[in-house]
Amino acid sequence: MKVDTDGIQNRIVGLEITPGNYRNIRMLDDNRIFYLRRTAGDEVGEDDEELFSEKDKKSHLCAYNLDDRKETVIGDANNYQITFDGKKMLVKIKKGLRHHRRSQR
């Protein structure tokens, strides 16, 4: 991959979003950016850590609109894929194994 550095300062945009780990970043022609985000708070209380690799851990699927400078959290997901034309999205959601206690009466 080669980065075109000529005029790069005119192509860089800062986003006002929560600090965290971001992956699977995709920008569409309509000025929306989709991404998966995990923050330090998402790590707390995870009891299924050994079940999933880092890339399969549940993250927040988000969209950031460059026009109104707002982020929308769409929901929890492990991964997603957008079609080439940007009109459809496939979302992967794995259910973790959790231990539940039955209430005793």
PDB file of N, CA and C in Angstrom:
ATOM      1  N   MET A   1       0.844  -1.163   0.000  1.00  0.00           N
ATOM      2  CA  MET A   1       0.000   0.000   0.000  1.00  0.00           C
ATOM      3  C   MET A   1       0.893   1.230   0.000  1.00  0.00           C
ATOM      4  N   LYS A   2       0.511   2.221  -0.768  1.00  0.00           N
ATOM      5  CA  LYS A   2       1.255   3.482  -0.817  1.00  0.00           C
ATOM      6  C   LYS A   2       0.317   4.616  -0.410  1.00  0.00           C
ATOM      7  N   VAL A   3       0.787   5.471   0.484  1.00  0.00           N
ATOM      8  CA  VAL A   3      -0.008   6.606   0.952  1.00  0.00           C
ATOM      9  C   VAL A   3       0.375   7.838   0.149  1.00  0.00           C
ATOM     10  N   ASP A   4      -0.635   8.487  -0.433  1.00  0.00           N
ATOM     11  CA  ASP A   4      -0.416   9.727  -1.177  1.00  0.00           C
ATOM     12  C   ASP A   4      -0.394  10.873  -0.173  1.00  0.00           C
ATOM     13  N   THR A   5       0.780  11.395   0.133  1.00  0.00           N
ATOM     14  CA  THR A   5       0.915  12.437   1.164  1.00  0.00           C
ATOM     15  C   THR A   5       0.676  13.843   0.631  1.00  0.00           C
ATOM     16  N   ASP A   6       0.627  14.033  -0.687  1.00  0.00           N
ATOM     17  CA  ASP A   6       0.366  15.367  -1.241  1.00  0.00           C
ATOM     18  C   ASP A   6      -1.050  15.811  -0.877  1.00  0.00           C
ATOM     19  N   GLY A   7      -1.147  16.908  -0.150  1.00  0.00           N
ATOM     20  CA  GLY A   7      -2.452  17.452   0.244  1.00  0.00           C
ATOM     21  C   GLY A   7      -3.166  16.646   1.306  1.00  0.00           C
ATOM     22  N   ILE A   8      -2.444  15.797   2.025  1.00  0.00           N
ATOM     23  CA  ILE A   8      -3.093  14.918   3.016  1.00  0.00           C
ATOM     24  C   ILE A   8      -3.790  15.720   4.117  1.00  0.00           C
ATOM     25  N   GLN A   9      -3.255  16.901   4.453  1.00  0.00           N
ATOM     26  CA  GLN A   9      -3.878  17.724   5.492  1.00  0.00           C
ATOM     27  C   GLN A   9      -5.299  18.144   5.114  1.00  0.00           C
ATOM     28  N   ASN A  10      -5.624  18.154   3.835  1.00  0.00           N
ATOM     29  CA  ASN A  10      -6.974  18.501   3.381  1.00  0.00           C
ATOM     30  C   ASN A  10      -7.913  17.298   3.382  1.00  0.00           C
ATOM     31  N   ARG A  11      -7.361  16.091   3.606  1.00  0.00           N
ATOM     32  CA  ARG A  11      -8.177  14.874   3.595  1.00  0.00           C
ATOM     33  C   ARG A  11      -8.326  14.257   4.975  1.00  0.00           C
ATOM     34  N   ILE A  12      -7.696  14.828   5.977  1.00  0.00           N
ATOM     35  CA  ILE A  12      -7.780  14.293   7.338  1.00  0.00           C
ATOM     36  C   ILE A  12      -8.898  15.007   8.089  1.00  0.00           C
ATOM     37  N   VAL A  13      -9.747  14.223   8.750  1.00  0.00           N
ATOM     38  CA  VAL A  13     -10.866  14.773   9.518  1.00  0.00           C
ATOM     39  C   VAL A  13     -10.826  14.167  10.915  1.00  0.00           C
ATOM     40  N   GLY A  14     -10.860  15.017  11.941  1.00  0.00           N
ATOM     41  CA  GLY A  14     -10.931  14.534  13.315  1.00  0.00           C
ATOM     42  C   GLY A  14     -12.370  14.240  13.695  1.00  0.00           C
ATOM     43  N   LEU A  15     -12.599  13.123  14.365  1.00  0.00           N
ATOM     44  CA  LEU A  15     -13.945  12.747  14.794  1.00  0.00           C
ATOM     45  C   LEU A  15     -14.063  12.910  16.302  1.00  0.00           C
ATOM     46  N   GLU A  16     -15.185  13.434  16.738  1.00  0.00           N
ATOM     47  CA  GLU A  16     -15.444  13.622  18.165  1.00  0.00           C
ATOM     48  C   GLU A  16     -16.158  12.385  18.686  1.00  0.00           C
ATOM     49  N   ILE A  17     -15.366  11.341  18.963  1.00  0.00           N
ATOM     50  CA  ILE A  17     -15.928  10.071  19.402  1.00  0.00           C
ATOM     51  C   ILE A  17     -15.195   9.581  20.649  1.00  0.00           C
ATOM     52  N   THR A  18     -15.794   8.605  21.319  1.00  0.00           N
ATOM     53  CA  THR A  18     -15.260   8.028  22.552  1.00  0.00           C
ATOM     54  C   THR A  18     -13.924   7.332  22.295  1.00  0.00           C
ATOM     55  N   PRO A  19     -12.926   7.573  23.156  1.00  0.00           N
ATOM     56  CA  PRO A  19     -11.672   6.822  23.010  1.00  0.00           C
ATOM     57  C   PRO A  19     -11.919   5.325  23.178  1.00  0.00           C
ATOM     58  N   GLY A  20     -11.252   4.523  22.391  1.00  0.00           N
ATOM     59  CA  GLY A  20     -11.417   3.078  22.471  1.00  0.00           C
ATOM     60  C   GLY A  20     -10.644   2.393  21.373  1.00  0.00           C
ATOM     61  N   ASN A  21     -10.905   1.121  21.202  1.00  0.00           N
ATOM     62  CA  ASN A  21     -10.308   0.338  20.119  1.00  0.00           C
ATOM     63  C   ASN A  21     -11.310   0.283  18.976  1.00  0.00           C
ATOM     64  N   TYR A  22     -10.872   0.717  17.802  1.00  0.00           N
ATOM     65  CA  TYR A  22     -11.740   0.774  16.635  1.00  0.00           C
ATOM     66  C   TYR A  22     -11.227  -0.188  15.579  1.00  0.00           C
ATOM     67  N   ARG A  23     -12.172  -0.854  14.891  1.00  0.00           N
ATOM     68  CA  ARG A  23     -11.792  -1.749  13.804  1.00  0.00           C
ATOM     69  C   ARG A  23     -12.911  -1.808  12.783  1.00  0.00           C
ATOM     70  N   ASN A  24     -12.589  -2.394  11.645  1.00  0.00           N
ATOM     71  CA  ASN A  24     -13.544  -2.558  10.546  1.00  0.00           C
ATOM     72  C   ASN A  24     -14.194  -1.217  10.180  1.00  0.00           C
ATOM     73  N   ILE A  25     -13.367  -0.230   9.903  1.00  0.00           N
ATOM     74  CA  ILE A  25     -13.825   1.127   9.583  1.00  0.00           C
ATOM     75  C   ILE A  25     -14.142   1.197   8.095  1.00  0.00           C
ATOM     76  N   ARG A  26     -15.338   1.681   7.776  1.00  0.00           N
ATOM     77  CA  ARG A  26     -15.772   1.752   6.372  1.00  0.00           C
ATOM     78  C   ARG A  26     -16.538   3.042   6.144  1.00  0.00           C
ATOM     79  N   MET A  27     -16.113   3.838   5.169  1.00  0.00           N
ATOM     80  CA  MET A  27     -16.806   5.072   4.821  1.00  0.00           C
ATOM     81  C   MET A  27     -17.629   4.864   3.561  1.00  0.00           C
ATOM     82  N   LEU A  28     -18.871   5.349   3.606  1.00  0.00           N
ATOM     83  CA  LEU A  28     -19.759   5.248   2.444  1.00  0.00           C
ATOM     84  C   LEU A  28     -19.817   6.585   1.717  1.00  0.00           C
ATOM     85  N   ASP A  29     -20.325   6.560   0.504  1.00  0.00           N
ATOM     86  CA  ASP A  29     -20.408   7.767  -0.321  1.00  0.00           C
ATOM     87  C   ASP A  29     -21.332   8.831   0.261  1.00  0.00           C
ATOM     88  N   ASP A  30     -22.217   8.458   1.184  1.00  0.00           N
ATOM     89  CA  ASP A  30     -23.166   9.420   1.754  1.00  0.00           C
ATOM     90  C   ASP A  30     -22.613  10.116   3.007  1.00  0.00           C
ATOM     91  N   ASN A  31     -21.287  10.094   3.191  1.00  0.00           N
ATOM     92  CA  ASN A  31     -20.605  10.748   4.316  1.00  0.00           C
ATOM     93  C   ASN A  31     -20.855  10.098   5.663  1.00  0.00           C
ATOM     94  N   ARG A  32     -21.186   8.802   5.666  1.00  0.00           N
ATOM     95  CA  ARG A  32     -21.281   8.056   6.921  1.00  0.00           C
ATOM     96  C   ARG A  32     -20.088   7.122   7.029  1.00  0.00           C
ATOM     97  N   ILE A  33     -19.585   7.003   8.259  1.00  0.00           N
ATOM     98  CA  ILE A  33     -18.492   6.092   8.556  1.00  0.00           C
ATOM     99  C   ILE A  33     -19.027   5.050   9.526  1.00  0.00           C
ATOM    100  N   PHE A  34     -18.876   3.770   9.189  1.00  0.00           N
ATOM    101  CA  PHE A  34     -19.289   2.680  10.065  1.00  0.00           C
ATOM    102  C   PHE A  34     -18.049   2.072  10.684  1.00  0.00           C
ATOM    103  N   TYR A  35     -18.159   1.608  11.932  1.00  0.00           N
ATOM    104  CA  TYR A  35     -17.031   1.000  12.621  1.00  0.00           C
ATOM    105  C   TYR A  35     -17.512   0.212  13.821  1.00  0.00           C
ATOM    106  N   LEU A  36     -16.622  -0.667  14.309  1.00  0.00           N
ATOM    107  CA  LEU A  36     -16.856  -1.402  15.545  1.00  0.00           C
ATOM    108  C   LEU A  36     -15.962  -0.787  16.609  1.00  0.00           C
ATOM    109  N   ARG A  37     -16.540  -0.533  17.794  1.00  0.00           N
ATOM    110  CA  ARG A  37     -15.797   0.115  18.880  1.00  0.00           C
ATOM    111  C   ARG A  37     -15.881  -0.703  20.156  1.00  0.00           C
ATOM    112  N   ARG A  38     -14.738  -0.835  20.824  1.00  0.00           N
ATOM    113  CA  ARG A  38     -14.683  -1.414  22.169  1.00  0.00           C
ATOM    114  C   ARG A  38     -13.954  -0.428  23.059  1.00  0.00           C
ATOM    115  N   THR A  39     -14.524  -0.177  24.237  1.00  0.00           N
ATOM    116  CA  THR A  39     -13.883   0.722  25.195  1.00  0.00           C
ATOM    117  C   THR A  39     -13.450  -0.078  26.411  1.00  0.00           C
ATOM    118  N   ALA A  40     -12.713   0.572  27.305  1.00  0.00           N
ATOM    119  CA  ALA A  40     -12.257  -0.102  28.530  1.00  0.00           C
ATOM    120  C   ALA A  40     -13.451  -0.609  29.332  1.00  0.00           C
ATOM    121  N   GLY A  41     -14.550   0.111  29.331  1.00  0.00           N
ATOM    122  CA  GLY A  41     -15.750  -0.303  30.054  1.00  0.00           C
ATOM    123  C   GLY A  41     -16.367  -1.580  29.518  1.00  0.00           C
ATOM    124  N   ASP A  42     -16.133  -1.888  28.255  1.00  0.00           N
ATOM    125  CA  ASP A  42     -16.679  -3.113  27.663  1.00  0.00           C
ATOM    126  C   ASP A  42     -15.961  -4.354  28.169  1.00  0.00           C
ATOM    127  N   GLU A  43     -14.758  -4.184  28.693  1.00  0.00           N
ATOM    128  CA  GLU A  43     -13.976  -5.312  29.192  1.00  0.00           C
ATOM    129  C   GLU A  43     -14.437  -5.765  30.573  1.00  0.00           C
ATOM    130  N   VAL A  44     -15.063  -4.871  31.320  1.00  0.00           N
ATOM    131  CA  VAL A  44     -15.435  -5.164  32.708  1.00  0.00           C
ATOM    132  C   VAL A  44     -16.528  -6.216  32.753  1.00  0.00           C
ATOM    133  N   GLY A  45     -16.313  -7.241  33.537  1.00  0.00           N
ATOM    134  CA  GLY A  45     -17.333  -8.256  33.756  1.00  0.00           C
ATOM    135  C   GLY A  45     -17.503  -9.260  32.637  1.00  0.00           C
ATOM    136  N   GLU A  46     -16.585  -9.297  31.699  1.00  0.00           N
ATOM    137  CA  GLU A  46     -16.719 -10.287  30.624  1.00  0.00           C
ATOM    138  C   GLU A  46     -16.324 -11.655  31.147  1.00  0.00           C
ATOM    139  N   ASP A  47     -17.287 -12.573  31.170  1.00  0.00           N
ATOM    140  CA  ASP A  47     -16.976 -13.918  31.657  1.00  0.00           C
ATOM    141  C   ASP A  47     -16.790 -14.906  30.513  1.00  0.00           C
ATOM    142  N   ASP A  48     -16.940 -14.440  29.279  1.00  0.00           N
ATOM    143  CA  ASP A  48     -16.769 -15.334  28.135  1.00  0.00           C
ATOM    144  C   ASP A  48     -15.499 -14.989  27.354  1.00  0.00           C
ATOM    145  N   GLU A  49     -14.549 -14.361  28.025  1.00  0.00           N
ATOM    146  CA  GLU A  49     -13.342 -13.884  27.351  1.00  0.00           C
ATOM    147  C   GLU A  49     -12.597 -14.996  26.626  1.00  0.00           C
ATOM    148  N   GLU A  50     -12.537 -16.172  27.228  1.00  0.00           N
ATOM    149  CA  GLU A  50     -11.786 -17.262  26.614  1.00  0.00           C
ATOM    150  C   GLU A  50     -12.525 -17.883  25.434  1.00  0.00           C
ATOM    151  N   LEU A  51     -13.791 -17.575  25.241  1.00  0.00           N
ATOM    152  CA  LEU A  51     -14.574 -18.188  24.166  1.00  0.00           C
ATOM    153  C   LEU A  51     -14.330 -17.549  22.806  1.00  0.00           C
ATOM    154  N   PHE A  52     -13.950 -16.274  22.798  1.00  0.00           N
ATOM    155  CA  PHE A  52     -13.822 -15.549  21.539  1.00  0.00           C
ATOM    156  C   PHE A  52     -12.438 -14.946  21.396  1.00  0.00           C
ATOM    157  N   SER A  53     -11.939 -14.928  20.175  1.00  0.00           N
ATOM    158  CA  SER A  53     -10.700 -14.207  19.918  1.00  0.00           C
ATOM    159  C   SER A  53     -11.019 -12.714  19.999  1.00  0.00           C
ATOM    160  N   GLU A  54     -10.000 -11.886  20.016  1.00  0.00           N
ATOM    161  CA  GLU A  54     -10.193 -10.429  20.132  1.00  0.00           C
ATOM    162  C   GLU A  54     -11.117  -9.905  19.036  1.00  0.00           C
ATOM    163  N   LYS A  55     -10.961 -10.405  17.812  1.00  0.00           N
ATOM    164  CA  LYS A  55     -11.785  -9.896  16.717  1.00  0.00           C
ATOM    165  C   LYS A  55     -13.227 -10.386  16.800  1.00  0.00           C
ATOM    166  N   ASP A  56     -13.503 -11.399  17.605  1.00  0.00           N
ATOM    167  CA  ASP A  56     -14.861 -11.902  17.735  1.00  0.00           C
ATOM    168  C   ASP A  56     -15.559 -11.425  19.008  1.00  0.00           C
ATOM    169  N   LYS A  57     -14.877 -10.637  19.825  1.00  0.00           N
ATOM    170  CA  LYS A  57     -15.530 -10.118  21.024  1.00  0.00           C
ATOM    171  C   LYS A  57     -16.594  -9.109  20.620  1.00  0.00           C
ATOM    172  N   LYS A  58     -17.642  -9.057  21.408  1.00  0.00           N
ATOM    173  CA  LYS A  58     -18.745  -8.161  21.087  1.00  0.00           C
ATOM    174  C   LYS A  58     -18.285  -6.703  21.188  1.00  0.00           C
ATOM    175  N   SER A  59     -18.641  -5.927  20.201  1.00  0.00           N
ATOM    176  CA  SER A  59     -18.305  -4.515  20.114  1.00  0.00           C
ATOM    177  C   SER A  59     -19.579  -3.729  19.856  1.00  0.00           C
ATOM    178  N   HIS A  60     -19.461  -2.415  19.860  1.00  0.00           N
ATOM    179  CA  HIS A  60     -20.580  -1.550  19.513  1.00  0.00           C
ATOM    180  C   HIS A  60     -20.449  -1.207  18.030  1.00  0.00           C
ATOM    181  N   LEU A  61     -21.472  -1.535  17.264  1.00  0.00           N
ATOM    182  CA  LEU A  61     -21.514  -1.138  15.868  1.00  0.00           C
ATOM    183  C   LEU A  61     -22.021   0.292  15.828  1.00  0.00           C
ATOM    184  N   CYS A  62     -21.231   1.183  15.252  1.00  0.00           N
ATOM    185  CA  CYS A  62     -21.558   2.612  15.267  1.00  0.00           C
ATOM    186  C   CYS A  62     -21.503   3.187  13.860  1.00  0.00           C
ATOM    187  N   ALA A  63     -22.203   4.303  13.695  1.00  0.00           N
ATOM    188  CA  ALA A  63     -22.138   5.078  12.459  1.00  0.00           C
ATOM    189  C   ALA A  63     -21.897   6.529  12.841  1.00  0.00           C
ATOM    190  N   TYR A  64     -20.988   7.173  12.146  1.00  0.00           N
ATOM    191  CA  TYR A  64     -20.692   8.581  12.372  1.00  0.00           C
ATOM    192  C   TYR A  64     -21.035   9.323  11.102  1.00  0.00           C
ATOM    193  N   ASN A  65     -21.872  10.369  11.227  1.00  0.00           N
ATOM    194  CA  ASN A  65     -22.296  11.160  10.082  1.00  0.00           C
ATOM    195  C   ASN A  65     -21.427  12.414  10.007  1.00  0.00           C
ATOM    196  N   LEU A  66     -20.648  12.530   8.960  1.00  0.00           N
ATOM    197  CA  LEU A  66     -19.762  13.688   8.813  1.00  0.00           C
ATOM    198  C   LEU A  66     -20.526  14.986   8.572  1.00  0.00           C
ATOM    199  N   ASP A  67     -21.743  14.904   8.032  1.00  0.00           N
ATOM    200  CA  ASP A  67     -22.515  16.114   7.752  1.00  0.00           C
ATOM    201  C   ASP A  67     -22.982  16.797   9.029  1.00  0.00           C
ATOM    202  N   ASP A  68     -23.547  16.019   9.968  1.00  0.00           N
ATOM    203  CA  ASP A  68     -24.031  16.627  11.214  1.00  0.00           C
ATOM    204  C   ASP A  68     -23.099  16.383  12.400  1.00  0.00           C
ATOM    205  N   ARG A  69     -21.960  15.704  12.143  1.00  0.00           N
ATOM    206  CA  ARG A  69     -20.923  15.465  13.153  1.00  0.00           C
ATOM    207  C   ARG A  69     -21.472  14.734  14.374  1.00  0.00           C
ATOM    208  N   LYS A  70     -22.307  13.704  14.127  1.00  0.00           N
ATOM    209  CA  LYS A  70     -22.914  12.938  15.217  1.00  0.00           C
ATOM    210  C   LYS A  70     -22.670  11.454  15.029  1.00  0.00           C
ATOM    211  N   GLU A  71     -22.485  10.783  16.168  1.00  0.00           N
ATOM    212  CA  GLU A  71     -22.319   9.340  16.187  1.00  0.00           C
ATOM    213  C   GLU A  71     -23.619   8.687  16.635  1.00  0.00           C
ATOM    214  N   THR A  72     -23.966   7.582  16.004  1.00  0.00           N
ATOM    215  CA  THR A  72     -25.115   6.777  16.391  1.00  0.00           C
ATOM    216  C   THR A  72     -24.634   5.373  16.704  1.00  0.00           C
ATOM    217  N   VAL A  73     -24.954   4.883  17.901  1.00  0.00           N
ATOM    218  CA  VAL A  73     -24.639   3.501  18.249  1.00  0.00           C
ATOM    219  C   VAL A  73     -25.801   2.644  17.751  1.00  0.00           C
ATOM    220  N   ILE A  74     -25.527   1.767  16.815  1.00  0.00           N
ATOM    221  CA  ILE A  74     -26.563   0.935  16.203  1.00  0.00           C
ATOM    222  C   ILE A  74     -26.906  -0.245  17.100  1.00  0.00           C
ATOM    223  N   GLY A  75     -25.897  -0.845  17.725  1.00  0.00           N
ATOM    224  CA  GLY A  75     -26.136  -1.975  18.613  1.00  0.00           C
ATOM    225  C   GLY A  75     -24.866  -2.787  18.797  1.00  0.00           C
ATOM    226  N   ASP A  76     -24.980  -3.855  19.571  1.00  0.00           N
ATOM    227  CA  ASP A  76     -23.846  -4.733  19.814  1.00  0.00           C
ATOM    228  C   ASP A  76     -23.703  -5.726  18.664  1.00  0.00           C
ATOM    229  N   ALA A  77     -22.460  -5.977  18.269  1.00  0.00           N
ATOM    230  CA  ALA A  77     -22.191  -6.928  17.184  1.00  0.00           C
ATOM    231  C   ALA A  77     -20.774  -7.444  17.333  1.00  0.00           C
ATOM    232  N   ASN A  78     -20.526  -8.610  16.765  1.00  0.00           N
ATOM    233  CA  ASN A  78     -19.172  -9.152  16.736  1.00  0.00           C
ATOM    234  C   ASN A  78     -18.447  -8.720  15.468  1.00  0.00           C
ATOM    235  N   ASN A  79     -19.201  -8.538  14.397  1.00  0.00           N
ATOM    236  CA  ASN A  79     -18.606  -8.117  13.135  1.00  0.00           C
ATOM    237  C   ASN A  79     -19.717  -7.667  12.201  1.00  0.00           C
ATOM    238  N   TYR A  80     -19.340  -7.053  11.095  1.00  0.00           N
ATOM    239  CA  TYR A  80     -20.323  -6.655  10.094  1.00  0.00           C
ATOM    240  C   TYR A  80     -19.641  -6.550   8.741  1.00  0.00           C
ATOM    241  N   GLN A  81     -20.454  -6.557   7.696  1.00  0.00           N
ATOM    242  CA  GLN A  81     -19.947  -6.389   6.335  1.00  0.00           C
ATOM    243  C   GLN A  81     -20.987  -5.597   5.562  1.00  0.00           C
ATOM    244  N   ILE A  82     -20.541  -4.617   4.801  1.00  0.00           N
ATOM    245  CA  ILE A  82     -21.431  -3.811   3.966  1.00  0.00           C
ATOM    246  C   ILE A  82     -21.196  -4.209   2.519  1.00  0.00           C
ATOM    247  N   THR A  83     -22.279  -4.311   1.755  1.00  0.00           N
ATOM    248  CA  THR A  83     -22.147  -4.652   0.349  1.00  0.00           C
ATOM    249  C   THR A  83     -21.380  -3.559  -0.381  1.00  0.00           C
ATOM    250  N   PHE A  84     -20.825  -3.910  -1.524  1.00  0.00           N
ATOM    251  CA  PHE A  84     -20.006  -2.990  -2.297  1.00  0.00           C
ATOM    252  C   PHE A  84     -20.749  -1.701  -2.632  1.00  0.00           C
ATOM    253  N   ASP A  85     -22.053  -1.818  -2.924  1.00  0.00           N
ATOM    254  CA  ASP A  85     -22.822  -0.619  -3.268  1.00  0.00           C
ATOM    255  C   ASP A  85     -23.284   0.167  -2.037  1.00  0.00           C
ATOM    256  N   GLY A  86     -23.011  -0.347  -0.825  1.00  0.00           N
ATOM    257  CA  GLY A  86     -23.347   0.367   0.404  1.00  0.00           C
ATOM    258  C   GLY A  86     -24.811   0.340   0.777  1.00  0.00           C
ATOM    259  N   LYS A  87     -25.603  -0.528   0.150  1.00  0.00           N
ATOM    260  CA  LYS A  87     -27.046  -0.527   0.395  1.00  0.00           C
ATOM    261  C   LYS A  87     -27.506  -1.570   1.398  1.00  0.00           C
ATOM    262  N   LYS A  88     -26.689  -2.579   1.662  1.00  0.00           N
ATOM    263  CA  LYS A  88     -27.082  -3.638   2.593  1.00  0.00           C
ATOM    264  C   LYS A  88     -25.928  -3.947   3.534  1.00  0.00           C
ATOM    265  N   MET A  89     -26.293  -4.431   4.730  1.00  0.00           N
ATOM    266  CA  MET A  89     -25.299  -4.766   5.734  1.00  0.00           C
ATOM    267  C   MET A  89     -25.632  -6.115   6.341  1.00  0.00           C
ATOM    268  N   LEU A  90     -24.610  -6.938   6.518  1.00  0.00           N
ATOM    269  CA  LEU A  90     -24.739  -8.211   7.213  1.00  0.00           C
ATOM    270  C   LEU A  90     -24.061  -8.040   8.561  1.00  0.00           C
ATOM    271  N   VAL A  91     -24.762  -8.398   9.641  1.00  0.00           N
ATOM    272  CA  VAL A  91     -24.232  -8.226  10.989  1.00  0.00           C
ATOM    273  C   VAL A  91     -24.088  -9.595  11.636  1.00  0.00           C
ATOM    274  N   LYS A  92     -22.921  -9.840  12.242  1.00  0.00           N
ATOM    275  CA  LYS A  92     -22.641 -11.108  12.926  1.00  0.00           C
ATOM    276  C   LYS A  92     -22.769 -10.870  14.428  1.00  0.00           C
ATOM    277  N   ILE A  93     -23.639 -11.651  15.058  1.00  0.00           N
ATOM    278  CA  ILE A  93     -23.839 -11.562  16.504  1.00  0.00           C
ATOM    279  C   ILE A  93     -23.732 -12.969  17.068  1.00  0.00           C
ATOM    280  N   LYS A  94     -22.698 -13.186  17.869  1.00  0.00           N
ATOM    281  CA  LYS A  94     -22.534 -14.483  18.531  1.00  0.00           C
ATOM    282  C   LYS A  94     -23.071 -14.375  19.937  1.00  0.00           C
ATOM    283  N   LYS A  95     -23.759 -15.380  20.337  1.00  0.00           N
ATOM    284  CA  LYS A  95     -24.253 -15.436  21.717  1.00  0.00           C
ATOM    285  C   LYS A  95     -23.199 -16.120  22.564  1.00  0.00           C
ATOM    286  N   GLY A  96     -22.748 -15.463  23.611  1.00  0.00           N
ATOM    287  CA  GLY A  96     -21.761 -16.054  24.515  1.00  0.00           C
ATOM    288  C   GLY A  96     -22.433 -17.010  25.480  1.00  0.00           C
ATOM    289  N   LEU A  97     -21.667 -17.969  25.961  1.00  0.00           N
ATOM    290  CA  LEU A  97     -22.180 -18.891  26.967  1.00  0.00           C
ATOM    291  C   LEU A  97     -22.121 -18.195  28.316  1.00  0.00           C
ATOM    292  N   ARG A  98     -23.228 -18.081  28.957  1.00  0.00           N
ATOM    293  CA  ARG A  98     -23.281 -17.416  30.251  1.00  0.00           C
ATOM    294  C   ARG A  98     -23.922 -18.370  31.243  1.00  0.00           C
ATOM    295  N   HIS A  99     -23.475 -18.283  32.476  1.00  0.00           N
ATOM    296  CA  HIS A  99     -24.035 -19.105  33.537  1.00  0.00           C
ATOM    297  C   HIS A  99     -25.126 -18.293  34.226  1.00  0.00           C
ATOM    298  N   HIS A 100     -26.307 -18.857  34.300  1.00  0.00           N
ATOM    299  CA  HIS A 100     -27.427 -18.197  34.963  1.00  0.00           C
ATOM    300  C   HIS A 100     -27.858 -19.023  36.160  1.00  0.00           C
ATOM    301  N   ARG A 101     -28.143 -18.341  37.241  1.00  0.00           N
ATOM    302  CA  ARG A 101     -28.660 -19.023  38.413  1.00  0.00           C
ATOM    303  C   ARG A 101     -30.168 -18.979  38.392  1.00  0.00           C
ATOM    304  N   ARG A 102     -30.751 -20.103  38.723  1.00  0.00           N
ATOM    305  CA  ARG A 102     -32.215 -20.126  38.845  1.00  0.00           C
ATOM    306  C   ARG A 102     -32.569 -19.627  40.223  1.00  0.00           C
ATOM    307  N   SER A 103     -33.580 -18.808  40.277  1.00  0.00           N
ATOM    308  CA  SER A 103     -33.993 -18.330  41.605  1.00  0.00           C
ATOM    309  C   SER A 103     -34.687 -19.460  42.341  1.00  0.00           C
ATOM    310  N   GLN A 104     -34.390 -19.562  43.607  1.00  0.00           N
ATOM    311  CA  GLN A 104     -34.995 -20.619  44.422  1.00  0.00           C
ATOM    312  C   GLN A 104     -36.098 -20.014  45.294  1.00  0.00           C
ATOM    313  N   ARG A 105     -37.173 -20.735  45.397  1.00  0.00           N
ATOM    314  CA  ARG A 105     -38.310 -20.242  46.193  1.00  0.00           C
ATOM    315  C   ARG A 105     -38.492 -21.066  47.412  1.00  0.00           C
TER     316      ARG A 105
END
